[in-house]
PDB file of C-alpha atoms in Angstrom:
ATOM      1  CA  MET A   1       0.000   0.000   0.000  1.00 52.00           C
ATOM      2  CA  SER A   2       1.431   3.378  -1.001  1.00 52.00           C
ATOM      3  CA  GLU A   3       2.035   6.156   1.513  1.00 48.00           C
ATOM      4  CA  THR A   4      -0.684   8.238  -0.128  1.00 46.00           C
ATOM      5  CA  THR A   5      -3.204   5.405   0.230  1.00 47.00           C
ATOM      6  CA  LYS A   6      -2.205   4.869   3.851  1.00 46.00           C
ATOM      7  CA  GLN A   7      -2.609   8.588   4.592  1.00 46.00           C
ATOM      8  CA  LEU A   8      -6.042   8.680   2.964  1.00 40.00           C
ATOM      9  CA  SER A   9      -7.065   5.600   4.937  1.00 49.00           C
ATOM     10  CA  ARG A  10      -5.932   7.193   8.225  1.00 51.00           C
ATOM     11  CA  GLU A  11      -7.799  10.416   7.410  1.00 47.00           C
ATOM     12  CA  ALA A  12     -10.954   8.468   6.589  1.00 43.00           C
ATOM     13  CA  MET A  13     -10.731   6.557   9.882  1.00 46.00           C
ATOM     14  CA  THR A  14     -10.156   9.774  11.830  1.00 47.00           C
ATOM     15  CA  LYS A  15     -13.095  11.471  10.128  1.00 49.00           C
ATOM     16  CA  ASP A  16     -15.325   8.458  10.774  1.00 52.00           C
ATOM     17  CA  GLY A  17     -14.294   8.439  14.431  1.00 51.00           C
ATOM     18  CA  LYS A  18     -15.047  12.148  14.786  1.00 51.00           C
ATOM     19  CA  GLU A  19     -18.452  11.702  13.154  1.00 54.00           C
ATOM     20  CA  LYS A  20     -19.312   8.814  15.457  1.00 61.00           C
ATOM     21  CA  GLY A  21     -18.044  10.755  18.453  1.00 67.00           C
ATOM     22  CA  GLY A  22     -20.081  13.793  17.434  1.00 77.00           C
ATOM     23  CA  LYS A  23     -23.217  11.709  17.013  1.00 81.00           C
ATOM     24  CA  ALA A  24     -22.677  10.099  20.419  1.00 81.00           C
ATOM     25  CA  ALA A  25     -22.183  13.490  22.075  1.00 90.00           C
ATOM     26  CA  THR A  26     -25.347  14.861  20.450  1.00 91.00           C
ATOM     27  CA  ARG A  27     -27.287  11.759  21.473  1.00 93.00           C
ATOM     28  CA  ASP A  28     -26.086  12.094  25.075  1.00 94.00           C
ATOM     29  CA  ILE A  29     -27.051  15.778  25.218  1.00 95.00           C
ATOM     30  CA  VAL A  30     -30.526  14.955  23.899  1.00 95.00           C
ATOM     31  CA  CYS A  31     -30.978  12.176  26.482  1.00 96.00           C
ATOM     32  CA  VAL A  32     -29.823  14.421  29.334  1.00 97.00           C
ATOM     33  CA  GLY A  33     -32.145  17.224  28.256  1.00 97.00           C
ATOM     34  CA  MET A  34     -35.078  14.892  27.696  1.00 96.00           C
ATOM     35  CA  PHE A  35     -34.893  13.390  31.169  1.00 97.00           C
ATOM     36  CA  ALA A  36     -34.353  16.784  32.790  1.00 97.00           C
ATOM     37  CA  ALA A  37     -37.684  17.667  31.157  1.00 97.00           C
ATOM     38  CA  VAL A  38     -39.254  14.437  32.460  1.00 96.00           C
ATOM     39  CA  LEU A  39     -38.122  15.390  35.969  1.00 96.00           C
ATOM     40  CA  ALA A  40     -39.605  18.866  35.556  1.00 96.00           C
ATOM     41  CA  VAL A  41     -42.973  17.559  34.303  1.00 95.00           C
ATOM     42  CA  LEU A  42     -43.415  14.788  36.885  1.00 93.00           C
ATOM     43  CA  SER A  43     -42.456  17.195  39.676  1.00 91.00           C
ATOM     44  CA  GLN A  44     -45.641  19.153  39.004  1.00 90.00           C
ATOM     45  CA  ILE A  45     -47.900  16.212  39.811  1.00 84.00           C
ATOM     46  CA  SER A  46     -48.124  16.851  43.542  1.00 77.00           C
ATOM     47  CA  ILE A  47     -50.468  16.573  46.492  1.00 79.00           C
ATOM     48  CA  PRO A  48     -49.968  19.075  49.352  1.00 76.00           C
ATOM     49  CA  MET A  49     -49.334  17.608  52.814  1.00 74.00           C
ATOM     50  CA  PRO A  50     -49.655  19.182  56.313  1.00 75.00           C
ATOM     51  CA  SER A  51     -45.869  19.012  56.810  1.00 70.00           C
ATOM     52  CA  GLY A  52     -45.323  21.232  53.771  1.00 69.00           C
ATOM     53  CA  VAL A  53     -43.456  18.452  51.923  1.00 74.00           C
ATOM     54  CA  PRO A  54     -45.791  17.504  49.039  1.00 75.00           C
ATOM     55  CA  VAL A  55     -46.386  14.015  47.656  1.00 77.00           C
ATOM     56  CA  THR A  56     -44.968  14.069  44.117  1.00 83.00           C
ATOM     57  CA  LEU A  57     -43.751  11.747  41.376  1.00 90.00           C
ATOM     58  CA  GLN A  58     -40.245  13.184  41.732  1.00 92.00           C
ATOM     59  CA  THR A  59     -38.901  10.047  43.404  1.00 94.00           C
ATOM     60  CA  PHE A  60     -40.140   7.892  40.535  1.00 95.00           C
ATOM     61  CA  ALA A  61     -38.754  10.348  37.975  1.00 97.00           C
ATOM     62  CA  VAL A  62     -35.335  10.530  39.659  1.00 97.00           C
ATOM     63  CA  ALA A  63     -35.025   6.757  39.967  1.00 98.00           C
ATOM     64  CA  LEU A  64     -36.231   6.325  36.378  1.00 98.00           C
ATOM     65  CA  THR A  65     -33.588   8.782  35.180  1.00 98.00           C
ATOM     66  CA  GLY A  66     -30.839   6.803  36.888  1.00 98.00           C
ATOM     67  CA  VAL A  67     -32.139   3.455  35.657  1.00 98.00           C
ATOM     68  CA  VAL A  68     -32.603   4.458  32.016  1.00 98.00           C
ATOM     69  CA  LEU A  69     -29.515   6.636  31.578  1.00 98.00           C
ATOM     70  CA  ALA A  70     -27.179   4.849  34.068  1.00 97.00           C
ATOM     71  CA  TRP A  71     -25.119   6.880  36.486  1.00 97.00           C
ATOM     72  CA  LYS A  72     -23.125   9.272  34.286  1.00 96.00           C
ATOM     73  CA  LEU A  73     -25.883  10.626  32.047  1.00 97.00           C
ATOM     74  CA  GLY A  74     -28.461  10.225  34.821  1.00 98.00           C
ATOM     75  CA  LEU A  75     -26.410  12.346  37.188  1.00 97.00           C
ATOM     76  CA  ALA A  76     -25.901  14.961  34.466  1.00 97.00           C
ATOM     77  CA  SER A  77     -29.648  15.083  33.795  1.00 98.00           C
ATOM     78  CA  THR A  78     -30.526  15.499  37.478  1.00 98.00           C
ATOM     79  CA  LEU A  79     -27.872  18.182  37.851  1.00 98.00           C
ATOM     80  CA  VAL A  80     -29.288  20.082  34.852  1.00 98.00           C
ATOM     81  CA  TYR A  81     -32.747  19.878  36.444  1.00 98.00           C
ATOM     82  CA  ILE A  82     -31.448  21.258  39.764  1.00 98.00           C
ATOM     83  CA  LEU A  83     -29.452  24.034  38.070  1.00 98.00           C
ATOM     84  CA  LEU A  84     -32.492  25.088  36.037  1.00 97.00           C
ATOM     85  CA  GLY A  85     -34.511  25.326  39.235  1.00 97.00           C
ATOM     86  CA  ALA A  86     -31.720  27.173  41.031  1.00 97.00           C
ATOM     87  CA  ILE A  87     -31.639  29.958  38.424  1.00 97.00           C
ATOM     88  CA  GLY A  88     -35.384  30.452  38.737  1.00 96.00           C
ATOM     89  CA  VAL A  89     -36.963  28.215  36.105  1.00 97.00           C
ATOM     90  CA  PRO A  90     -40.149  26.848  37.777  1.00 96.00           C
ATOM     91  CA  VAL A  91     -39.265  23.144  37.523  1.00 96.00           C
ATOM     92  CA  PHE A  92     -39.563  22.175  41.190  1.00 94.00           C
ATOM     93  CA  ALA A  93     -42.797  20.942  42.793  1.00 89.00           C
ATOM     94  CA  GLY A  94     -45.677  23.404  42.571  1.00 87.00           C
ATOM     95  CA  PHE A  95     -44.043  25.254  39.660  1.00 92.00           C
ATOM     96  CA  SER A  96     -41.497  26.748  42.049  1.00 94.00           C
ATOM     97  CA  GLY A  97     -37.939  27.765  41.311  1.00 96.00           C
ATOM     98  CA  GLY A  98     -35.069  29.790  42.680  1.00 97.00           C
ATOM     99  CA  ILE A  99     -32.202  29.169  45.054  1.00 96.00           C
ATOM    100  CA  GLN A 100     -34.534  29.686  48.025  1.00 97.00           C
ATOM    101  CA  VAL A 101     -36.218  26.349  47.271  1.00 96.00           C
ATOM    102  CA  LEU A 102     -32.883  24.567  47.646  1.00 97.00           C
ATOM    103  CA  VAL A 103     -32.238  26.066  51.069  1.00 96.00           C
ATOM    104  CA  ASN A 104     -35.721  25.817  52.579  1.00 95.00           C
ATOM    105  CA  TYR A 105     -37.253  22.865  54.443  1.00 94.00           C
ATOM    106  CA  THR A 106     -37.795  20.718  51.322  1.00 92.00           C
ATOM    107  CA  GLY A 107     -34.450  21.455  49.683  1.00 96.00           C
ATOM    108  CA  GLY A 108     -32.608  18.545  51.270  1.00 97.00           C
ATOM    109  CA  PHE A 109     -34.646  16.094  49.237  1.00 96.00           C
ATOM    110  CA  ILE A 110     -33.652  17.865  46.018  1.00 97.00           C
ATOM    111  CA  TRP A 111     -29.953  17.648  46.926  1.00 97.00           C
ATOM    112  CA  GLY A 112     -30.559  13.999  47.782  1.00 98.00           C
ATOM    113  CA  PHE A 113     -31.779  13.378  44.233  1.00 98.00           C
ATOM    114  CA  LEU A 114     -28.142  13.466  43.099  1.00 98.00           C
ATOM    115  CA  ALA A 115     -27.167  10.579  45.372  1.00 97.00           C
ATOM    116  CA  MET A 116     -30.310   8.683  44.447  1.00 98.00           C
ATOM    117  CA  THR A 117     -29.731   9.054  40.712  1.00 98.00           C
ATOM    118  CA  LEU A 118     -26.097   8.013  41.136  1.00 98.00           C
ATOM    119  CA  LEU A 119     -26.876   4.844  43.099  1.00 98.00           C
ATOM    120  CA  CYS A 120     -29.850   3.845  40.917  1.00 98.00           C
ATOM    121  CA  GLY A 121     -27.615   4.363  37.885  1.00 98.00           C
ATOM    122  CA  ILE A 122     -24.865   2.185  39.331  1.00 97.00           C
ATOM    123  CA  GLY A 123     -27.468  -0.380  40.382  1.00 97.00           C
ATOM    124  CA  ILE A 124     -28.829  -0.869  36.867  1.00 97.00           C
ATOM    125  CA  CYS A 125     -25.311  -1.700  35.644  1.00 96.00           C
ATOM    126  CA  MET A 126     -24.839  -4.501  38.186  1.00 96.00           C
ATOM    127  CA  LYS A 127     -25.157  -8.105  37.024  1.00 92.00           C
ATOM    128  CA  ASN A 128     -27.105  -9.056  40.123  1.00 95.00           C
ATOM    129  CA  LYS A 129     -30.385  -7.197  39.632  1.00 94.00           C
ATOM    130  CA  ILE A 130     -31.559  -7.739  43.215  1.00 96.00           C
ATOM    131  CA  LEU A 131     -28.397  -6.098  44.551  1.00 97.00           C
ATOM    132  CA  GLY A 132     -28.888  -3.342  41.970  1.00 97.00           C
ATOM    133  CA  ILE A 133     -32.376  -2.592  43.265  1.00 97.00           C
ATOM    134  CA  LEU A 134     -31.110  -2.685  46.848  1.00 98.00           C
ATOM    135  CA  LEU A 135     -28.464  -0.130  45.889  1.00 98.00           C
ATOM    136  CA  GLY A 136     -31.259   2.038  44.492  1.00 97.00           C
ATOM    137  CA  MET A 137     -33.018   1.710  47.866  1.00 98.00           C
ATOM    138  CA  VAL A 138     -29.829   2.886  49.572  1.00 98.00           C
ATOM    139  CA  GLY A 139     -29.984   5.919  47.276  1.00 98.00           C
ATOM    140  CA  LEU A 140     -33.567   6.512  48.408  1.00 98.00           C
ATOM    141  CA  ALA A 141     -32.472   6.255  52.048  1.00 98.00           C
ATOM    142  CA  VAL A 142     -29.697   8.811  51.462  1.00 98.00           C
ATOM    143  CA  CYS A 143     -32.222  11.137  49.802  1.00 98.00           C
ATOM    144  CA  HIS A 144     -34.533  10.870  52.821  1.00 97.00           C
ATOM    145  CA  LEU A 145     -31.597  11.419  55.173  1.00 98.00           C
ATOM    146  CA  PHE A 146     -30.646  14.648  53.375  1.00 98.00           C
ATOM    147  CA  GLY A 147     -34.276  15.757  53.375  1.00 97.00           C
ATOM    148  CA  THR A 148     -34.793  15.014  57.063  1.00 98.00           C
ATOM    149  CA  ILE A 149     -31.584  16.752  58.165  1.00 98.00           C
ATOM    150  CA  GLN A 150     -32.303  19.939  56.198  1.00 98.00           C
ATOM    151  CA  PHE A 151     -35.925  19.946  57.408  1.00 97.00           C
ATOM    152  CA  MET A 152     -34.632  19.607  60.985  1.00 97.00           C
ATOM    153  CA  ILE A 153     -32.174  22.495  60.581  1.00 97.00           C
ATOM    154  CA  VAL A 154     -34.556  24.882  58.831  1.00 97.00           C
ATOM    155  CA  MET A 155     -37.562  24.130  61.034  1.00 96.00           C
ATOM    156  CA  HIS A 156     -35.530  24.004  64.286  1.00 96.00           C
ATOM    157  CA  MET A 157     -36.946  20.613  65.242  1.00 96.00           C
ATOM    158  CA  GLY A 158     -35.498  17.420  66.657  1.00 97.00           C
ATOM    159  CA  ILE A 159     -34.363  14.634  64.358  1.00 96.00           C
ATOM    160  CA  GLY A 160     -37.177  12.310  65.479  1.00 96.00           C
ATOM    161  CA  GLU A 161     -39.933  14.849  64.914  1.00 96.00           C
ATOM    162  CA  SER A 162     -38.417  15.855  61.576  1.00 96.00           C
ATOM    163  CA  PHE A 163     -38.302  12.243  60.439  1.00 97.00           C
ATOM    164  CA  LEU A 164     -41.949  11.695  61.406  1.00 96.00           C
ATOM    165  CA  LEU A 165     -43.075  14.819  59.546  1.00 94.00           C
ATOM    166  CA  ALA A 166     -40.808  14.984  56.492  1.00 94.00           C
ATOM    167  CA  SER A 167     -39.826  11.394  55.793  1.00 95.00           C
ATOM    168  CA  ALA A 168     -41.956   8.673  57.376  1.00 95.00           C
ATOM    169  CA  PRO A 169     -45.254   9.476  55.560  1.00 92.00           C
ATOM    170  CA  TYR A 170     -43.529   9.103  52.170  1.00 92.00           C
ATOM    171  CA  ILE A 171     -41.339   6.039  52.660  1.00 95.00           C
ATOM    172  CA  LEU A 172     -43.779   3.390  51.415  1.00 93.00           C
ATOM    173  CA  LYS A 173     -44.741   5.460  48.377  1.00 93.00           C
ATOM    174  CA  ASP A 174     -41.096   6.119  47.569  1.00 95.00           C
ATOM    175  CA  VAL A 175     -40.071   2.467  47.929  1.00 96.00           C
ATOM    176  CA  ILE A 176     -42.842   1.511  45.495  1.00 94.00           C
ATOM    177  CA  SER A 177     -41.723   4.343  43.185  1.00 95.00           C
ATOM    178  CA  VAL A 178     -38.154   3.012  43.069  1.00 97.00           C
ATOM    179  CA  LEU A 179     -39.343  -0.545  42.389  1.00 97.00           C
ATOM    180  CA  LEU A 180     -41.598   0.678  39.565  1.00 96.00           C
ATOM    181  CA  ALA A 181     -38.760   2.774  38.160  1.00 97.00           C
ATOM    182  CA  PHE A 182     -36.525  -0.306  37.962  1.00 97.00           C
ATOM    183  CA  MET A 183     -39.296  -2.369  36.339  1.00 97.00           C
ATOM    184  CA  VAL A 184     -40.274   0.265  33.779  1.00 97.00           C
ATOM    185  CA  GLY A 185     -36.832   1.793  33.340  1.00 97.00           C
ATOM    186  CA  THR A 186     -35.139  -1.533  32.602  1.00 97.00           C
ATOM    187  CA  GLN A 187     -37.513  -2.111  29.694  1.00 97.00           C
ATOM    188  CA  ILE A 188     -37.036   1.421  28.346  1.00 97.00           C
ATOM    189  CA  ARG A 189     -33.240   1.173  28.675  1.00 97.00           C
ATOM    190  CA  THR A 190     -33.138  -2.180  26.877  1.00 96.00           C
ATOM    191  CA  ARG A 191     -35.181  -0.864  23.959  1.00 96.00           C
ATOM    192  CA  LEU A 192     -33.151   2.330  23.674  1.00 94.00           C
ATOM    193  CA  LEU A 193     -29.905   0.344  23.678  1.00 94.00           C
ATOM    194  CA  LYS A 194     -31.193  -2.007  20.981  1.00 95.00           C
ATOM    195  CA  ALA A 195     -32.262   0.962  18.880  1.00 91.00           C
ATOM    196  CA  GLY A 196     -28.844   2.580  19.292  1.00 89.00           C
ATOM    197  CA  LEU A 197     -30.377   5.603  20.981  1.00 88.00           C
ATOM    198  CA  LEU A 198     -28.415   5.207  24.185  1.00 89.00           C
TER     199      LEU A 198
END
């Protein structure tokens, strides 16, 4: 093979690699943006509670994001969602937004979404699916821990009272949400992977 032919072959391979890399980057950006939107939409389906912490589909949406996108893209999507809310876009529950939401009595749960997405995303990549789901439950527990601690600090309450008000009423619903997210999300992830969309 002549030097000219070799050079042309190398250039073609480089160009093909760049095109594939560009397509992958675009695909990832679309997936991150799409699930940030899913988080924003499902956050608006909420039922007010006496404690001030509403019942929402956020837990399901966060777990679903981690399960479908795995930990890297899932974490990026959740971070985009939080950043949008922080700058004032009304993506949090009750069409709220702004940095004040992140520092008030419900903000701890939002920060906890990052840990939950991360652990659900790692869980879906594990060969043992039961252990993967359990890891997702650990993520849920961390999310509730963050939420309870910030509620306690902001509301000047004890840890026990804060847990009973801000966490306990939602645990069963959130456990079911994570289980459903793994069931539904696994199917969505499998189909997206087969279609080359993920």
